[in-house]
Each structure stands twice: as structure tokens, then as C-alpha cells.
Coordinates of C-alpha atoms and ligand atoms in Angstrom, one line a residue:
M179 CA 162.6 127.5 65.7
E180 CA 161.8 124.4 63.6
L181 CA 164.9 124.8 61.4
A182 CA 167.4 125.5 64.2
G183 CA 170.9 124.5 63.1
K184 CA 169.9 123.8 59.4
R185 CA 172.0 125.5 56.7
I186 CA 170.0 126.4 53.6
V187 CA 171.2 127.6 50.4
L188 CA 168.4 129.6 48.8
G189 CA 168.6 129.9 45.0
I190 CA 166.6 132.8 43.4
T191 CA 165.9 132.6 39.7
G192 CA 164.3 135.4 37.4
G193 CA 160.8 136.0 37.8
I194 CA 158.5 138.5 39.5
A195 CA 157.9 136.2 42.4
A196 CA 161.6 136.9 43.3
Y197 CA 160.3 139.8 45.5
K198 CA 158.7 137.2 47.7
A199 CA 162.1 135.6 48.3
A200 CA 163.0 138.5 50.6
E201 CA 160.1 137.5 53.0
L202 CA 161.1 133.9 52.6
V203 CA 164.7 134.7 53.8
R204 CA 163.2 136.5 56.8
L205 CA 160.9 133.5 57.8
L206 CA 163.6 130.9 57.3
I207 CA 166.0 132.9 59.5
K208 CA 163.1 133.3 62.1
E209 CA 162.9 129.5 62.2
G210 CA 166.5 129.3 63.1
A211 CA 168.0 128.5 59.7
S212 CA 171.3 130.1 58.4
V213 CA 170.5 131.2 54.8
H214 CA 173.0 131.7 52.0
V215 CA 171.5 133.3 48.9
V216 CA 172.6 132.5 45.3
M217 CA 170.9 134.5 42.5
S218 CA 170.7 133.8 38.9
E219 CA 171.8 136.9 36.7
A220 CA 168.0 137.2 35.7
A221 CA 166.9 137.3 39.3
T222 CA 169.0 140.4 39.9
H223 CA 166.9 142.3 37.5
F224 CA 163.9 141.9 39.8
V225 CA 165.5 142.3 43.2
T226 CA 169.2 143.4 44.0
P227 CA 171.6 141.2 45.9
V228 CA 172.0 143.9 48.5
T229 CA 168.4 143.3 49.7
F230 CA 169.3 139.6 50.4
Q231 CA 172.7 140.5 51.8
A232 CA 171.0 142.7 54.3
L233 CA 168.3 140.2 55.3
S234 CA 170.6 137.2 55.4
G235 CA 173.6 138.9 56.9
K236 CA 175.8 136.9 54.5
L237 CA 177.6 137.5 51.2
V238 CA 175.2 136.9 48.3
F239 CA 176.7 135.1 45.2
T240 CA 175.5 135.6 41.7
D241 CA 178.6 134.8 39.6
Q242 CA 180.6 131.6 39.2
W243 CA 183.8 133.8 38.8
D244 CA 183.3 135.9 42.0
P245 CA 186.8 137.1 43.1
R246 CA 185.6 137.1 46.7
V247 CA 185.8 133.2 46.8
A248 CA 189.6 132.6 47.3
N249 CA 189.6 129.1 45.7
N250 CA 187.0 129.9 43.0
M251 CA 185.0 126.9 44.2
A252 CA 181.8 128.6 45.5
H253 CA 179.6 126.0 43.7
I254 CA 181.3 123.2 45.7
D255 CA 181.8 124.9 49.0
L256 CA 178.3 126.3 49.4
S257 CA 176.5 123.0 48.5
R258 CA 178.9 120.9 50.7
E259 CA 177.9 123.0 53.8
A260 CA 174.2 123.0 53.1
D261 CA 171.5 120.7 54.7
A262 CA 169.2 121.5 51.7
L263 CA 169.2 123.6 48.5
L264 CA 165.9 125.4 48.0
V265 CA 165.2 127.3 44.7
A266 CA 162.3 129.8 45.0
P267 CA 161.2 131.0 42.6
A268 CA 162.3 128.4 40.1
S269 CA 161.6 129.7 36.6
A270 CA 160.5 127.4 33.7
D271 CA 163.9 128.1 32.1
F272 CA 165.8 127.1 35.2
L273 CA 163.7 123.8 35.6
A274 CA 164.4 123.0 32.0
K275 CA 168.2 123.4 32.6
L276 CA 168.0 121.2 35.7
A277 CA 166.1 118.6 33.9
G278 CA 168.8 118.5 31.2
G279 CA 171.7 118.6 33.6
L280 CA 173.1 122.0 32.3
A281 CA 175.6 123.9 34.4
D282 CA 176.1 127.2 32.8
D283 CA 176.0 129.7 35.8
L284 CA 176.7 129.5 39.5
L285 CA 173.3 128.3 40.5
T286 CA 172.9 125.3 38.0
T287 CA 176.5 124.4 38.7
L288 CA 175.7 124.4 42.4
V289 CA 172.7 122.1 41.9
L290 CA 174.6 119.7 39.7
A291 CA 177.5 119.6 42.3
R292 CA 175.3 119.2 45.4
D293 CA 175.2 116.4 47.8
C294 CA 172.1 117.6 49.7
P295 CA 168.4 117.4 48.9
L296 CA 167.0 119.8 46.5
L297 CA 163.6 121.6 46.7
V298 CA 162.2 123.7 44.0
A299 CA 159.3 126.2 44.1
P300 CA 158.1 126.8 40.5
A301 CA 156.7 130.2 39.5
M302 CA 155.6 131.0 36.0
N303 CA 152.7 131.9 33.8
R304 CA 150.0 129.2 33.7
Q305 CA 150.5 128.3 30.0
M306 CA 154.3 127.9 30.7
W307 CA 153.5 125.6 33.5
E308 CA 151.0 123.6 31.4
N309 CA 153.3 123.5 28.3
P310 CA 154.2 119.8 27.6
A311 CA 157.9 120.7 27.8
T312 CA 157.5 122.0 31.3
R313 CA 155.4 118.9 32.3
R314 CA 158.2 116.6 30.9
N315 CA 160.8 118.6 32.8
I316 CA 159.0 118.4 36.0
A317 CA 158.5 114.7 35.5
V318 CA 162.1 114.1 35.0
L319 CA 163.0 116.3 38.1
R320 CA 160.6 114.3 40.2
S321 CA 162.0 110.9 39.0
D322 CA 165.5 112.4 39.8
G323 CA 164.3 112.8 43.5
V324 CA 163.8 116.6 43.4
S325 CA 161.0 117.8 45.7
V326 CA 158.7 120.0 43.7
I327 CA 156.6 122.2 46.0
G328 CA 153.6 123.9 44.4
P329 CA 152.8 125.8 42.3
A330 CA 149.5 127.1 43.6
C331 CA 146.6 128.2 41.4
G332 CA 145.4 131.8 41.5
D333 CA 145.9 135.4 40.2
Q334 CA 149.2 135.8 38.2
A335 CA 151.2 138.9 37.7
C336 CA 150.6 138.8 34.0
G337 CA 146.8 139.3 34.8
E338 CA 145.8 135.7 34.0
T339 CA 144.5 133.2 36.5
G340 CA 145.6 129.5 36.8
P341 CA 148.3 127.2 38.1
G342 CA 151.9 128.5 38.2
R343 CA 151.8 130.9 41.1
M344 CA 154.7 130.4 43.6
L345 CA 153.5 129.1 47.0
E346 CA 153.4 131.8 49.6
P347 CA 156.7 132.1 51.7
E348 CA 154.9 130.7 54.8
E349 CA 153.9 127.6 52.8
I350 CA 157.5 127.2 51.4
V351 CA 158.9 127.3 55.0
D352 CA 156.3 124.8 56.1
E353 CA 157.3 122.5 53.2
T354 CA 161.0 122.9 54.1
I355 CA 160.3 122.1 57.7
A356 CA 158.3 119.0 56.5
H357 CA 161.2 117.9 54.4
F358 CA 163.5 117.5 57.5
Q359 CA 160.9 115.2 59.3
P360 CA 161.6 111.4 59.3
Q361 CA 159.3 109.5 57.0
L362 CA 157.9 107.2 59.8
L363 CA 154.4 106.8 58.2
A364 CA 155.6 106.5 54.4
G365 CA 152.8 104.5 52.6
K366 CA 150.4 104.6 55.4
R367 CA 146.9 106.1 55.4
L368 CA 145.7 108.0 58.4
L369 CA 142.2 109.1 59.1
L370 CA 141.5 111.6 61.9
T371 CA 138.6 113.6 63.4
A372 CA 139.2 117.2 65.0
G373 CA 137.5 120.1 66.4
P374 CA 134.1 120.4 68.1
T375 CA 130.7 119.3 66.8
F376 CA 127.7 121.6 66.7
E377 CA 124.2 120.1 67.6
A378 CA 121.5 122.3 66.3
I379 CA 118.6 123.3 68.6
D380 CA 117.1 125.7 66.1
P381 CA 118.4 127.4 62.9
V382 CA 120.6 129.8 65.0
R383 CA 121.3 128.0 68.3
G384 CA 123.2 124.8 69.2
I385 CA 125.2 122.8 71.7
T386 CA 128.9 122.8 71.1
N387 CA 132.2 123.1 73.1
L388 CA 135.5 125.1 73.1
S389 CA 137.6 122.8 71.0
S390 CA 139.6 124.9 68.5
G391 CA 140.8 122.0 66.4
K392 CA 144.4 123.0 66.9
M393 CA 145.5 119.6 68.4
G394 CA 143.8 117.6 65.6
Y395 CA 145.1 119.9 62.9
A396 CA 148.7 119.7 64.4
I397 CA 148.5 115.7 64.2
A398 CA 147.1 115.9 60.6
R399 CA 150.1 118.1 59.7
A400 CA 152.7 116.0 61.5
A401 CA 151.3 112.7 60.0
R402 CA 151.4 114.3 56.5
E403 CA 155.0 115.4 57.1
A404 CA 155.8 111.9 58.2
G405 CA 154.7 110.6 54.8
A406 CA 151.1 109.5 55.5
Q407 CA 148.1 110.2 53.2
V408 CA 145.9 112.0 55.6
T409 CA 142.1 112.5 55.6
L410 CA 140.9 115.0 58.3
V411 CA 137.1 115.0 59.2
S412 CA 136.8 118.4 60.8
G413 CA 134.0 120.0 62.9
P414 CA 133.4 123.7 62.6
V415 CA 136.7 125.5 63.2
S416 CA 138.4 128.5 61.7
L417 CA 141.8 126.9 60.8
P418 CA 143.2 126.5 57.3
C419 CA 143.6 122.9 56.1
P420 CA 147.2 121.7 56.5
R421 CA 148.8 121.4 53.0
G422 CA 148.7 118.1 51.4
V423 CA 145.8 116.9 53.8
T424 CA 142.3 116.0 52.4
R425 CA 139.7 117.8 54.7
I426 CA 136.1 116.8 54.8
S427 CA 134.3 119.5 56.8
V428 CA 131.2 118.4 58.9
T429 CA 129.0 120.3 61.5
S430 CA 127.2 117.6 63.7
A431 CA 128.2 114.4 65.3
L432 CA 125.9 112.5 63.0
Q433 CA 127.7 114.1 59.9
M434 CA 131.1 113.3 61.5
H435 CA 130.0 109.7 62.2
A436 CA 128.7 109.3 58.4
A437 CA 132.0 110.8 57.0
V438 CA 134.3 108.6 59.1
L439 CA 132.4 105.5 58.3
G440 CA 132.5 106.5 54.5
Q441 CA 136.3 107.0 54.7
V442 CA 137.7 104.4 57.1
A443 CA 138.2 101.5 54.7
D444 CA 141.9 101.0 53.8
N445 CA 143.1 103.3 56.6
D446 CA 146.0 102.0 58.7
V447 CA 145.2 104.4 61.6
F448 CA 142.3 106.3 63.1
V449 CA 142.9 109.1 65.4
A450 CA 139.8 110.5 67.3
V451 CA 140.9 114.0 68.5
A452 CA 137.4 115.6 68.0
A453 CA 135.5 116.7 71.1
V454 CA 132.2 115.1 69.8
A455 CA 129.0 116.1 71.6
D456 CA 127.7 113.0 73.5
Y457 CA 124.1 114.3 73.1
R458 CA 122.1 116.2 70.5
P459 CA 118.6 117.8 70.6
A460 CA 116.0 115.1 69.6
E461 CA 114.0 117.3 67.4
P462 CA 115.9 120.4 66.0
L463 CA 113.4 123.1 65.2
D464 CA 113.2 124.5 61.6
Q465 CA 112.1 127.9 63.0
K466 CA 113.8 130.1 65.6
I467 CA 112.4 129.5 69.1
K468 CA 110.6 132.7 70.1
K469 CA 110.8 134.0 73.7
A470 CA 107.2 134.0 75.0
A471 CA 106.4 136.3 77.8
Q472 CA 105.6 134.7 81.1
A473 CA 106.0 131.2 79.6
A474 CA 108.4 128.7 81.2
P475 CA 111.8 128.2 79.5
P476 CA 111.5 125.5 76.8
A477 CA 112.7 122.0 77.6
I478 CA 115.1 120.5 75.2
E479 CA 115.1 116.7 75.0
L480 CA 118.4 115.2 74.3
V481 CA 119.2 111.9 72.6
Q482 CA 122.7 110.2 72.5
N483 CA 125.0 110.5 69.6
P484 CA 126.8 107.4 68.2
D485 CA 130.3 106.7 69.6
I486 CA 132.4 107.0 66.5
L487 CA 135.6 105.7 68.0
G488 CA 133.9 102.9 69.8
E489 CA 132.3 101.8 66.4
I490 CA 135.4 101.9 64.4
A491 CA 137.4 100.0 67.1
A492 CA 134.7 97.3 67.0
L493 CA 134.9 96.8 63.2
P494 CA 136.1 93.2 62.2
A495 CA 139.6 94.5 61.0
P496 CA 139.9 98.0 62.5
P497 CA 142.8 100.3 61.8
L498 CA 145.1 101.1 64.7
C499 CA 142.7 103.2 66.9
V500 CA 143.9 106.2 68.9
G501 CA 141.5 108.1 71.3
F502 CA 141.8 111.2 73.3
A503 CA 140.5 112.0 76.6
A504 CA 140.2 115.5 78.0
E505 CA 139.6 115.4 81.8
S506 CA 139.4 118.0 84.6
E507 CA 140.7 115.5 87.2
K508 CA 141.8 111.8 87.7
L509 CA 143.5 111.9 84.2
A510 CA 145.0 108.4 84.4
E511 CA 142.0 106.8 85.8
Y512 CA 139.5 108.2 83.4
A513 CA 141.7 107.9 80.4
E514 CA 142.6 104.2 81.2
S515 CA 138.8 103.4 81.7
K516 CA 138.0 105.0 78.3
R517 CA 140.8 103.0 76.7
R518 CA 139.4 99.8 78.2
S519 CA 135.7 100.6 77.3
K520 CA 136.6 101.4 73.8
K521 CA 139.0 98.4 73.5
I522 CA 141.7 100.7 71.8
P523 CA 145.6 100.3 72.0
L524 CA 146.3 103.8 72.7
I525 CA 144.5 106.8 74.4
V526 CA 146.0 110.3 74.8
G527 CA 145.1 112.1 77.9
N528 CA 145.1 115.9 78.4
L529 CA 143.8 118.1 81.2
I530 CA 141.0 120.5 80.0
H531 CA 142.8 123.5 81.2
D532 CA 146.0 122.4 79.2
G533 CA 144.3 121.2 76.0
F534 CA 141.4 123.2 75.0
G535 CA 142.0 126.3 72.7
G536 CA 145.7 127.2 73.2
D537 CA 148.8 126.6 71.0
D538 CA 150.5 124.4 73.7
N539 CA 149.4 121.3 75.5
R540 CA 150.7 118.6 77.8
L541 CA 150.0 114.9 76.9
V542 CA 150.1 111.6 78.7
L543 CA 149.9 108.5 76.4
F544 CA 148.4 105.3 77.8
D545 CA 149.1 102.0 76.1
D546 CA 149.7 98.4 77.0
E547 CA 153.2 99.3 78.1
G548 CA 152.0 102.0 80.7
Q549 CA 152.2 105.7 80.7
H550 CA 154.3 108.0 78.7
A551 CA 154.2 111.7 79.8
L552 CA 155.1 114.5 77.3
P553 CA 155.8 117.8 79.0
V554 CA 154.2 121.2 77.9
A555 CA 155.1 121.9 74.3
P556 CA 153.6 123.5 71.2
K557 CA 150.9 121.2 69.8
I558 CA 153.0 120.5 66.6
D559 CA 155.9 119.2 68.7
L560 CA 153.6 116.9 70.7
A561 CA 151.9 115.9 67.5
R562 CA 155.3 114.7 66.1
H563 CA 155.9 112.8 69.2
L564 CA 152.5 111.1 69.0
V565 CA 153.1 110.3 65.3
A566 CA 156.5 108.6 66.2
H567 CA 154.6 106.6 68.9
I568 CA 151.8 105.5 66.5
A569 CA 154.5 104.5 64.0
A570 CA 156.2 102.2 66.6
L571 CA 152.8 100.7 67.5
L572 CA 152.0 100.1 63.9
E573 CA 155.3 98.3 63.4
K574 CA 154.9 96.3 66.6
R575 CA 151.3 95.3 65.3
Q576 CA 152.8 94.2 62.0
C577 CA 155.2 91.9 63.9
T578 CA 152.4 90.4 66.0
P579 CA 149.4 90.2 63.6
A580 CA 147.1 88.5 66.1
S581 CA 147.3 91.4 68.6
T582 CA 144.2 93.6 69.1
G583 CA 143.4 97.2 68.1
Ligands
LIG1861 O1 140.9 121.3 69.6 P1 141.8 122.0 70.7 O2 141.3 123.3 71.2 O3 143.2 121.9 70.3 O4 141.7 121.0 72.0 C1 142.0 119.5 71.8 C2 141.2 118.7 72.7 C3 141.3 119.0 74.2 C4 139.7 118.7 72.3 C5 141.7 117.2 72.4 O5 143.1 117.1 72.8 C6 140.9 116.2 73.2 O6 141.2 115.8 74.3 N1 139.8 115.6 72.4 C7 139.0 114.6 73.1 C8 137.9 115.2 74.0 C9 137.2 114.2 74.8 O7 137.3 114.2 76.0 O8 136.4 113.4 74.3 P2 135.6 112.3 75.1 O9 135.9 111.8 76.4 O10 134.2 112.8 74.9 O11 135.7 111.1 74.0 C10 136.7 110.1 74.0 C11 137.1 109.7 72.8 O12 136.1 109.2 72.0 C12 137.7 110.9 71.9 O13 138.8 110.3 71.2 C13 136.6 111.3 71.1 O14 136.9 111.9 69.9 C14 135.8 109.9 70.9 N2 134.4 110.0 70.7 C15 133.6 110.6 71.7 C16 132.2 110.7 71.6 C17 131.7 110.2 70.4 N3 130.3 110.3 70.2 N4 132.4 109.8 69.4 C18 133.8 109.7 69.5 O15 134.4 109.2 68.6

């Protein structure tokens, strides 16, 4: 329920993607938002207002002169009560009208009369999107403070392929949720590792662990929502990359080490969430190990992997380093000892049975001030708390430039 208590006016303009707005209404409501739908006249040719009235449970407005509004001020009343005005799909024609400040129907009038943030999800043919007029209009809207979300690249209803596809309803909901997050890391760059590593024994076997990547990916998403430019170095997981995050996919600890060293310059924060294998087979084999009858099981010689976090923290001018510790017992003792040995300002402790694999976790943050326990919650909620804590530490560090970490 990440939009609980939020009132959203959803504007729908004329385009085939209007059919996806039905699913969008459903998902926004599922997240706790109340949704008021306003349609352009063109949109009603694709989907009827009845569909949206049934889904939103509220009157749908299409006309400035709607006699159901006693004071004839739907354009003022609807926007005054809204926390955000979201237009999806937003057609090329509609965006052109907005850029020019036109107000010739209910939806454009509503936009002009609003005092809440405006998000638009463009949807159009790829040549319309690439047309210089649309490019100009989008630039004007961005400079006016409008959030332009998407479009995506892909197959289009006209049979062509390219940029101009409306984002999927789930992605629009994620962007809407992100829009309400405080911009605590605006202008900052954050690098993080997530997931397990896989250390090859032979072409089909290896040493790995049960990290799903969910905790790290939630932190990547939360940091991006908070305005950071995020680079995610990820071990092998089956999660989609959070929108707006740059992902570098790696397999082994050595690859993760090389990727982090290659990216770390100019980052303000480094968060090591990955469950990196401490050891790897000394000589991974090119051919599959065969089971020989009556022979003793093969011995696998292991060598130590580089300590990525330890190395980054030891740089002459390190970013603010945040480590993780997953323990099966004595969480405070072991987490604090890792914090001291790696000389980092913050370590995040979690118990193995809480942290690995699931959607929820329980965290304890250990820093110079002591312990801060965060109760069981979805990983995205915990990630947002952690991001706020990191932002506070960054601010403190800026005030005391001589401090460590
Ligand atoms: O991915 P999920 O299923 O959501 O699970 C999340 C998690 C439980 C894996 C995560 O929350 C977590 O605790 N990650 C750290 C696991 C751990 O205990 O790491 P460690 O004790 O081996 O290492 C301590 C710290 O040093 C970690 O920040 C680790 O990323 C880092 N490290 C460790 C070894 C190494 N060679 N290089 C490192 O950078």
C-alpha cells in the first residue's frame, strides 16, 4: 500500500494505449490511492468512461460542461484535492497543447489550473516521438517541471518498432510511488553490490550461496527514488533491473571486484550488500569433472577472494562505505567486529533466517552512535529507511570533513 492516502487524478488521452489505463487504475487502487479519472474526448473512442467508473468507483469526467458538477468548476475542484495529476497515455497532440499552455477541454484546463505535481506517460508512434516538434514540446515540459516517465522502446500497435511505447502499468505505478519519495540523495552517486557470486569448479559446477539479490535491488531502487544516480554491480540473480538504475552483471567475486574498482571513482556512497564468496577454486577446470569408479572424491583447493569492501574503504579518499553482515548468532558482536576490521562508518546486520531469499527482512544498523533496530518489514521499506540513514551520515560527513569513512 505504497500510495495509501494519496489522491490521484488520472488523465487519459486518445491512443490505443488507453486500454492499459484500465489496469493502471486497478494497480493504483491496489496500492491504496484514490483515483479520479478524467478522459479527453478522443480517449472515449478507445475505452468507454463506464469501464473507468466501474474500476475507480468514482464518477468519470470527460466534459468541461458536465451538469453533474454543481458549481461547474470540475477543472478547479479535481486538481485542488489531488496529490498528483498523472496523464497516461499522453498523446503527442496532448503534449503539444500542454507545451503551448492551451486549455480547450476539461483535461487541459485541469492541467493549467492545477497546484499539484504533473506526471505524463507519453504513448505514440516512434516517428511522432522522434519528430522535432515533439522533442521541442518534451523539452519545454521538462523545463516547466513536468515529470516525463518513459516512453519505452519496443513493438508498437502500428506494427513498427522503436521508442514511443507507453510504459507498462506496473512501471507507471513504480514511477508514481518514486515521485512521492523525499529527494534525500539528489545529485549523489551511489554504487552497490548485490546478489551472490558463483565460483566455478568446472564448466557446470560451482560454489555459490542463497542470496536472491532482493535486499540489494531494493536499496538500488530506494536510492534512485531518493534522487541518486545508481550503479548496481550484480551477481547472478533472476530479478529485473530497477528502472533508472545502471546494472553491471557479473558472475564471480573476481569480476565483481574488477567492476567495483572500475566504477568507484566519483561515487559518494558504496553499499556492499552482495554475499561474496570468501574463497574460490584455485584452478577451475575447462572440462567437466568425470566420476571415476572406485576413485576417491576429488579434492578442490581453494584460494581467498579479494575483500572488495575492505579495499574500497582503504582508498585514500573513499566514498561513504556501508557494509552488510548476515549472521546466524551474536549479530551485534560479529557485525561490530566486521565494522571495525573493515574501518567503515556503518554496517547493517541481519540474521540469516531473516535476510536470505524472502521479501521481508529485519535489520540492525551499527554506526558510531550505536545500534538502530528496524523491525520486520518489506525489503523496500527497510531500504528507504537505510537510504535516509545514509543521507544523514553523508550530511554529517560534509559538516566534519576530517571524519573517517
Ligand atoms: O539477497 P537477499 O536474498 O535479499 O539476502 C540479502 C543478504 C542476507 C545477502 C544481505 O542482507 C547481506 O547480509 N549481505 C552480506 C552477507 C555477508 O554476511 O557478507 P560477509 O560477512 O561475507 O561480508 C561482510 C561485508 O563485506 C559485506 O558487506 C560483503 O558484501 C562484503 N564483502 C565480503 C567478502 C568479500 N570478498 N568482499 C566484500 O565486499
